Amino acid sequence: MAAPTPATDGHRTIWHSEDGTLLISASPARPRTNAPSRSSAAAASRFALALAEVLAGRRPAAQLAPLSRPSTINELVRIQAERPFTGARLHSLHIGNSASARSTEVVACYEWRPGGGRGARLVCVAYQMRRTDSGWVCRELTIGVPNLGRADAHQPR
């Protein structure tokens, strides 16, 4: 009797055998990931708090240079010049698991009240921290800037 041949439908493995029996296994195991290390979590938290000060205009973006790549700083300078998020404060921080002990993905959400008004908006920032010889550095940064109802917000660029 030959060994069963496996097939997958994306969610489970299905085994067909010559005698017609059908075996279905549960979902395939997810790749093993490591919980964030204390040092990566601490670095991600420090960066998130410093980033809140940059977004709020209380700290120049250039002060993050030791913790970031130049492209990250350039993006922050551009955002700060375009629209400082005056009064931004850290609302939530999610530090993701990583398959590598040398990197971690982070999503930080900041609460901001445009013009100091009553309606709060959330500005979300996703970034990746990487371990280098000199410590943890922000390698990639994406800022989700909210649509504030400007007339040009829906115009193609």
Short mmCIF file of C-alpha atoms in Angstrom, two decimals:
data_model
loop_
_atom_site.label_atom_id
_atom_site.label_comp_id
_atom_site.label_asym_id
_atom_site.label_seq_id
_atom_site.Cartn_x
_atom_site.Cartn_y
_atom_site.Cartn_z
CA MET A 1 0.00 0.00 0.00
CA ALA A 2 1.39 3.39 -1.03
CA ALA A 3 1.67 6.29 1.36
CA PRO A 4 -1.16 8.84 1.31
CA THR A 5 -0.59 11.92 -0.83
CA PRO A 6 -1.16 15.30 0.80
CA ALA A 7 -3.05 18.23 -0.72
CA THR A 8 -3.92 21.54 0.85
CA ASP A 9 -6.79 23.95 0.40
CA GLY A 10 -4.98 26.80 2.12
CA HIS A 11 -6.55 26.11 5.50
CA ARG A 12 -5.99 22.41 6.14
CA THR A 13 -4.10 19.44 4.80
CA ILE A 14 -6.11 16.68 3.12
CA TRP A 15 -4.61 13.21 2.77
CA HIS A 16 -5.94 10.83 0.10
CA SER A 17 -4.97 7.18 0.29
CA GLU A 18 -5.29 4.39 -2.29
CA ASP A 19 -8.03 2.65 -0.34
CA GLY A 20 -10.21 5.78 -0.50
CA THR A 21 -9.87 6.96 3.08
CA LEU A 22 -9.69 10.68 3.55
CA LEU A 23 -7.87 12.25 6.47
CA ILE A 24 -8.16 15.97 7.15
CA SER A 25 -5.79 17.70 9.53
CA ALA A 26 -6.34 20.99 11.29
CA SER A 27 -4.88 24.24 10.02
CA PRO A 28 -1.19 24.08 9.29
CA ALA A 29 0.95 25.26 12.15
CA ARG A 30 1.96 28.91 12.02
CA PRO A 31 5.64 29.71 11.90
CA ARG A 32 7.13 30.05 15.33
CA THR A 33 7.70 33.62 16.45
CA ASN A 34 9.48 35.03 19.43
CA ALA A 35 7.84 37.38 21.88
CA PRO A 36 9.38 40.85 21.79
CA SER A 37 12.46 41.04 23.96
CA ARG A 38 12.57 43.50 26.83
CA SER A 39 15.22 45.55 25.06
CA SER A 40 13.20 45.77 21.82
CA ALA A 41 10.02 46.67 23.73
CA ALA A 42 11.87 49.36 25.70
CA ALA A 43 13.43 50.79 22.52
CA ALA A 44 10.07 50.77 20.71
CA SER A 45 8.42 52.55 23.65
CA ARG A 46 11.15 55.19 23.88
CA PHE A 47 10.93 55.83 20.15
CA ALA A 48 7.11 56.07 20.30
CA LEU A 49 7.25 58.68 23.09
CA ALA A 50 9.96 60.70 21.31
CA LEU A 51 7.92 60.48 18.12
CA ALA A 52 4.89 61.93 19.96
CA GLU A 53 7.01 64.95 20.88
CA VAL A 54 8.16 65.34 17.26
CA LEU A 55 4.61 65.05 15.89
CA ALA A 56 3.38 67.58 18.47
CA GLY A 57 6.15 70.01 17.49
CA ARG A 58 7.80 69.94 20.95
CA ARG A 59 10.98 68.27 19.65
CA PRO A 60 12.81 68.77 16.34
CA ALA A 61 12.79 65.66 14.15
CA ALA A 62 16.57 65.92 13.83
CA GLN A 63 16.89 64.82 17.47
CA LEU A 64 15.77 61.35 16.38
CA ALA A 65 18.75 61.06 14.00
CA PRO A 66 20.69 58.65 16.25
CA LEU A 67 17.64 56.36 16.35
CA SER A 68 16.57 56.54 12.69
CA ARG A 69 17.62 56.38 9.08
CA PRO A 70 17.90 59.69 7.19
CA SER A 71 14.80 58.87 5.10
CA THR A 72 12.78 58.54 8.32
CA ILE A 73 13.95 61.95 9.52
CA ASN A 74 13.18 63.52 6.13
CA GLU A 75 9.62 62.14 6.27
CA LEU A 76 9.11 63.49 9.79
CA VAL A 77 10.46 66.93 8.82
CA ARG A 78 8.06 67.00 5.86
CA ILE A 79 5.06 66.00 8.00
CA GLN A 80 6.03 68.46 10.74
CA ALA A 81 6.28 71.32 8.22
CA GLU A 82 3.02 70.36 6.49
CA ARG A 83 0.89 69.90 9.56
CA PRO A 84 2.24 69.79 13.11
CA PHE A 85 0.02 67.60 15.24
CA THR A 86 -0.06 70.11 18.09
CA GLY A 87 -0.85 68.40 21.38
CA ALA A 88 -0.42 64.85 20.03
CA ARG A 89 -0.09 62.25 22.76
CA LEU A 90 0.49 58.51 22.67
CA HIS A 91 -2.87 56.71 22.68
CA SER A 92 -1.80 53.07 22.21
CA LEU A 93 1.27 51.05 21.39
CA HIS A 94 1.35 47.56 19.89
CA ILE A 95 4.68 45.76 19.69
CA GLY A 96 4.54 42.77 17.39
CA ASN A 97 6.18 39.41 17.67
CA SER A 98 9.05 38.79 15.34
CA ALA A 99 10.64 35.73 13.84
CA SER A 100 13.97 37.40 14.53
CA ALA A 101 15.39 38.65 17.81
CA ARG A 102 17.00 41.48 15.82
CA SER A 103 13.80 43.21 14.66
CA THR A 104 10.30 44.05 15.80
CA GLU A 105 7.30 45.74 14.19
CA VAL A 106 5.41 48.44 16.06
CA VAL A 107 2.14 50.32 15.58
CA ALA A 108 1.73 53.48 17.64
CA CYS A 109 -1.49 55.50 17.64
CA TYR A 110 -1.49 59.12 18.72
CA GLU A 111 -4.51 61.15 19.76
CA TRP A 112 -4.63 64.65 18.38
CA ARG A 113 -7.24 67.41 18.50
CA PRO A 114 -7.06 69.59 15.37
CA GLY A 115 -7.00 73.25 16.37
CA GLY A 116 -7.37 72.25 20.03
CA GLY A 117 -11.04 71.43 19.40
CA ARG A 118 -13.18 68.79 21.04
CA GLY A 119 -13.07 66.18 18.28
CA ALA A 120 -10.12 63.85 18.63
CA ARG A 121 -8.40 62.21 15.68
CA LEU A 122 -6.02 59.29 15.66
CA VAL A 123 -2.77 59.39 13.75
CA CYS A 124 -1.27 55.92 13.35
CA VAL A 125 2.38 55.24 12.75
CA ALA A 126 3.83 51.86 11.81
CA TYR A 127 7.54 51.34 12.16
CA GLN A 128 10.13 48.63 12.29
CA MET A 129 12.92 48.61 14.86
CA ARG A 130 16.15 46.76 14.03
CA ARG A 131 18.97 45.84 16.37
CA THR A 132 22.35 47.19 15.25
CA ASP A 133 25.76 47.14 16.90
CA SER A 134 25.00 50.53 18.46
CA GLY A 135 21.46 49.69 19.65
CA TRP A 136 17.91 49.73 18.29
CA VAL A 137 17.19 51.87 15.22
CA CYS A 138 13.98 52.71 13.37
CA ARG A 139 14.46 51.32 9.84
CA GLU A 140 11.06 51.88 8.21
CA LEU A 141 8.35 54.36 9.13
CA THR A 142 4.85 54.92 7.71
CA ILE A 143 2.58 57.67 9.00
CA GLY A 144 -1.16 57.47 8.40
CA VAL A 145 -2.14 61.13 8.12
CA PRO A 146 -5.89 61.64 8.61
CA ASN A 147 -8.11 63.31 6.05
CA LEU A 148 -9.17 66.55 7.66
CA GLY A 149 -11.84 67.45 5.13
CA ARG A 150 -9.62 69.74 3.07
CA ALA A 151 -10.94 70.58 -0.37
CA ASP A 152 -7.86 69.11 -2.04
CA ALA A 153 -7.89 65.88 0.00
CA HIS A 154 -9.55 63.86 -2.78
CA GLN A 155 -7.69 65.40 -5.71
CA PRO A 156 -5.29 63.07 -7.55
CA ARG A 157 -1.65 64.01 -7.24
#
